[in-house]
Structure formats: C-alpha cells, structure tokens
Amino acid sequence: MPKMKSVKGAVKRFKVKKNGSIKRGTAFRSHILTKQDAATRRNQNTPKVVAKVDEKNIKAMIA
C-alpha cells in the first residue's frame, strides 16, 4: 500500500498547538481593509482556533 499524502494546502494553513487544538488564519485580511471598521480589524488580529467538529478532518489532512 502506498503512503497517504498530506494535503499541502492544509499544511500551509493550519498549525497544531501543544494542547492539540488547531490554529487557523482569518478571512478578509489581505487588502482593502479601509472599508472595515477598526473593531473588525482588531478582532481579526486575535488568534483563532478551529471548531471541535472540524478538528478530526483537518488532522487527517495534515498527517
């Protein structure tokens, strides 16, 4: 049997933290941020974690 390959797009987007939760990025952060209010931009800087229901699928893609 050949080895399963990891999904390279998922590897670039997600990182597993020490406690096992998965860190993710935020959408709408690339450009034209002047249309967003300051509270939205500030909220997008905070670290985000993947929902529990999606963790199993993402860990399978990363491994």
N, CA and C atoms as an extended XYZ file, in Angstrom:
189
Properties=species:S:1:pos:R:3:atomname:S:1:resname:S:1:resid:I:1 pbc="F F F"
N         0.847       -1.200        0.000 N   MET     1
C         0.000        0.000        0.000 CA  MET     1
C         0.882        1.249        0.000 C   MET     1
N         0.557        2.217       -0.845 N   PRO     2
C         1.305        3.474       -0.795 CA  PRO     2
C         0.914        4.291        0.436 C   PRO     2
N         1.834        5.151        0.849 N   LYS     3
C         1.552        6.012        1.996 CA  LYS     3
C         0.554        7.088        1.599 C   LYS     3
N        -0.259        7.524        2.570 N   MET     4
C        -1.195        8.612        2.329 CA  MET     4
C        -0.430        9.928        2.308 C   MET     4
N        -0.721       10.763        1.344 N   LYS     5
C        -0.067       12.058        1.271 CA  LYS     5
C        -0.872       13.082        2.055 C   LYS     5
N        -0.176       14.021        2.665 N   SER     6
C        -0.877       15.109        3.353 CA  SER     6
C        -1.327       16.132        2.316 C   SER     6
N        -2.393       16.852        2.633 N   VAL     7
C        -2.908       17.897        1.751 CA  VAL     7
C        -2.059       19.136        1.994 C   VAL     7
N        -1.263       19.524        0.999 N   LYS     8
C        -0.284       20.584        1.194 CA  LYS     8
C        -0.941       21.928        1.477 C   LYS     8
N        -2.111       22.173        0.915 N   GLY     9
C        -2.819       23.418        1.208 CA  GLY     9
C        -3.221       23.497        2.667 C   GLY     9
N        -3.608       22.360        3.250 N   ALA    10
C        -3.980       22.328        4.664 CA  ALA    10
C        -2.750       22.484        5.554 C   ALA    10
N        -1.633       21.905        5.143 N   VAL    11
C        -0.407       22.010        5.923 CA  VAL    11
C         0.029       23.470        6.020 C   VAL    11
N        -0.163       24.226        4.932 N   LYS    12
C         0.246       25.625        4.924 CA  LYS    12
C        -0.706       26.506        5.731 C   LYS    12
N        -1.947       26.086        5.881 N   ARG    13
C        -2.955       26.931        6.524 CA  ARG    13
C        -3.141       26.674        8.008 C   ARG    13
N        -2.834       25.478        8.496 N   PHE    14
C        -3.130       25.107        9.878 CA  PHE    14
C        -1.880       24.684       10.624 C   PHE    14
N        -1.854       24.971       11.935 N   LYS    15
C        -0.779       24.522       12.814 CA  LYS    15
C        -1.406       23.894       14.049 C   LYS    15
N        -0.871       22.771       14.507 N   VAL    16
C        -1.383       22.111       15.701 CA  VAL    16
C        -0.662       22.685       16.917 C   VAL    16
N        -1.422       23.130       17.902 N   LYS    17
C        -0.855       23.691       19.118 CA  LYS    17
C        -0.473       22.563       20.079 C   LYS    17
N         0.219       22.904       21.158 N   LYS    18
C         0.684       21.886       22.098 CA  LYS    18
C        -0.467       21.159       22.778 C   LYS    18
N        -1.587       21.861       23.000 N   ASN    19
C        -2.720       21.217       23.666 CA  ASN    19
C        -3.577       20.405       22.701 C   ASN    19
N        -3.216       20.351       21.410 N   GLY    20
C        -3.936       19.535       20.443 CA  GLY    20
C        -4.934       20.303       19.607 C   GLY    20
N        -5.266       21.525       20.006 N   SER    21
C        -6.181       22.322       19.187 CA  SER    21
C        -5.436       22.842       17.964 C   SER    21
N        -6.189       23.265       16.962 N   ILE    22
C        -5.598       23.657       15.692 CA  ILE    22
C        -5.786       25.153       15.483 C   ILE    22
N        -4.677       25.829       15.211 N   LYS    23
C        -4.682       27.265       14.959 CA  LYS    23
C        -5.006       27.507       13.491 C   LYS    23
N        -5.758       28.573       13.210 N   ARG    24
C        -6.114       28.895       11.836 CA  ARG    24
C        -5.999       30.392       11.606 C   ARG    24
N        -6.016       30.784       10.348 N   GLY    25
C        -5.984       32.186        9.986 CA  GLY    25
C        -7.389       32.769        9.913 C   GLY    25
N        -7.472       34.031        9.538 N   THR    26
C        -8.748       34.730        9.437 CA  THR    26
C        -8.964       35.169        8.001 C   THR    26
N       -10.189       35.108        7.540 N   ALA    27
C       -10.522       35.575        6.195 CA  ALA    27
C       -10.603       37.092        6.164 C   ALA    27
N       -10.559       37.647        4.968 N   PHE    28
C       -10.724       39.083        4.725 CA  PHE    28
C        -9.625       39.911        5.373 C   PHE    28
N        -8.381       39.426        5.348 N   ARG    29
C        -7.266       40.166        5.939 CA  ARG    29
C        -6.224       40.580        4.906 C   ARG    29
N        -6.470       40.369        3.633 N   SER    30
C        -5.398       40.565        2.664 CA  SER    30
C        -5.253       42.010        2.198 C   SER    30
N        -6.347       42.651        1.801 N   HIS    31
C        -6.244       44.016        1.271 CA  HIS    31
C        -7.591       44.705        1.377 C   HIS    31
N        -7.616       45.984        1.038 N   ILE    32
C        -8.808       46.849        1.128 CA  ILE    32
C        -9.408       46.781        2.538 C   ILE    32
N        -8.565       47.013        3.525 N   LEU    33
C        -9.023       46.966        4.906 CA  LEU    33
C        -9.640       48.292        5.348 C   LEU    33
N        -9.586       49.311        4.489 N   THR    34
C       -10.130       50.619        4.872 CA  THR    34
C       -11.652       50.587        4.965 C   THR    34
N       -12.279       49.641        4.289 N   LYS    35
C       -13.743       49.539        4.342 CA  LYS    35
C       -14.225       48.923        5.652 C   LYS    35
N       -13.341       48.210        6.340 N   GLN    36
C       -13.727       47.586        7.600 CA  GLN    36
C       -13.543       48.578        8.738 C   GLN    36
N       -14.414       48.475        9.727 N   ASP    37
C       -14.227       49.365       10.871 CA  ASP    37
C       -13.109       48.826       11.757 C   ASP    37
N       -12.659       49.670       12.664 N   ALA    38
C       -11.483       49.350       13.471 CA  ALA    38
C       -11.712       48.134       14.351 C   ALA    38
N       -12.925       47.966       14.862 N   ALA    39
C       -13.206       46.828       15.735 CA  ALA    39
C       -13.072       45.511       14.974 C   ALA    39
N       -13.509       45.478       13.728 N   THR    40
C       -13.395       44.263       12.928 CA  THR    40
C       -11.931       43.937       12.658 C   THR    40
N       -11.162       44.957       12.281 N   ARG    41
C        -9.739       44.735       12.011 CA  ARG    41
C        -9.005       44.275       13.273 C   ARG    41
N        -9.336       44.846       14.394 N   ARG    42
C        -8.697       44.466       15.649 CA  ARG    42
C        -9.070       43.031       16.021 C   ARG    42
N       -10.313       42.649       15.800 N   ASN    43
C       -10.771       41.300       16.114 CA  ASN    43
C       -10.084       40.259       15.225 C   ASN    43
N        -9.770       40.644       13.997 N   GLN    44
C        -9.130       39.702       13.088 CA  GLN    44
C        -7.671       39.444       13.449 C   GLN    44
N        -7.075       40.290       14.287 N   ASN    45
C        -5.690       40.072       14.706 CA  ASN    45
C        -5.571       39.037       15.814 C   ASN    45
N        -6.665       38.746       16.517 N   THR    46
C        -6.602       37.801       17.620 CA  THR    46
C        -6.463       36.373       17.087 C   THR    46
N        -5.782       35.485       17.826 N   PRO    47
C        -5.623       34.109       17.359 CA  PRO    47
C        -6.956       33.374       17.297 C   PRO    47
N        -7.121       32.543       16.279 N   LYS    48
C        -8.350       31.791       16.076 CA  LYS    48
C        -8.055       30.302       16.161 C   LYS    48
N        -9.056       29.540       16.588 N   VAL    49
C        -8.917       28.092       16.743 CA  VAL    49
C       -10.028       27.427       15.934 C   VAL    49
N        -9.705       26.301       15.317 N   VAL    50
C       -10.676       25.543       14.533 CA  VAL    50
C       -11.723       24.930       15.452 C   VAL    50
N       -12.963       24.840       14.994 N   ALA    51
C       -14.045       24.249       15.780 CA  ALA    51
C       -13.765       22.765       16.036 C   ALA    51
N       -14.298       22.273       17.152 N   LYS    52
C       -14.080       20.878       17.554 CA  LYS    52
C       -14.540       19.885       16.491 C   LYS    52
N       -15.668       20.176       15.838 N   VAL    53
C       -16.216       19.223       14.876 CA  VAL    53
C       -15.331       19.080       13.646 C   VAL    53
N       -14.500       20.080       13.339 N   ASP    54
C       -13.637       20.028       12.157 CA  ASP    54
C       -12.243       19.506       12.445 C   ASP    54
N       -11.872       19.368       13.724 N   GLU    55
C       -10.509       19.005       14.066 CA  GLU    55
C       -10.103       17.653       13.510 C   GLU    55
N       -10.986       16.667       13.549 N   LYS    56
C       -10.647       15.326       13.088 CA  LYS    56
C       -10.288       15.334       11.591 C   LYS    56
N       -11.087       16.035       10.799 N   ASN    57
C       -10.827       16.080        9.350 CA  ASN    57
C        -9.526       16.806        9.038 C   ASN    57
N        -9.262       17.889        9.737 N   ILE    58
C        -8.048       18.667        9.453 CA  ILE    58
C        -6.812       17.903        9.890 C   ILE    58
N        -6.872       17.216       11.020 N   LYS    59
C        -5.727       16.425       11.469 CA  LYS    59
C        -5.433       15.295       10.476 C   LYS    59
N        -6.483       14.748        9.864 N   ALA    60
C        -6.266       13.708        8.842 CA  ALA    60
C        -5.602       14.292        7.606 C   ALA    60
N        -5.964       15.521        7.245 N   MET    61
C        -5.347       16.156        6.080 CA  MET    61
C        -3.896       16.519        6.351 C   MET    61
N        -3.590       16.914        7.592 N   ILE    62
C        -2.222       17.336        7.916 CA  ILE    62
C        -1.284       16.142        8.049 C   ILE    62
N        -1.772       15.055        8.629 N   ALA    63
C        -0.911       13.893        8.904 CA  ALA    63
C        -0.512       13.158        7.630 C   ALA    63
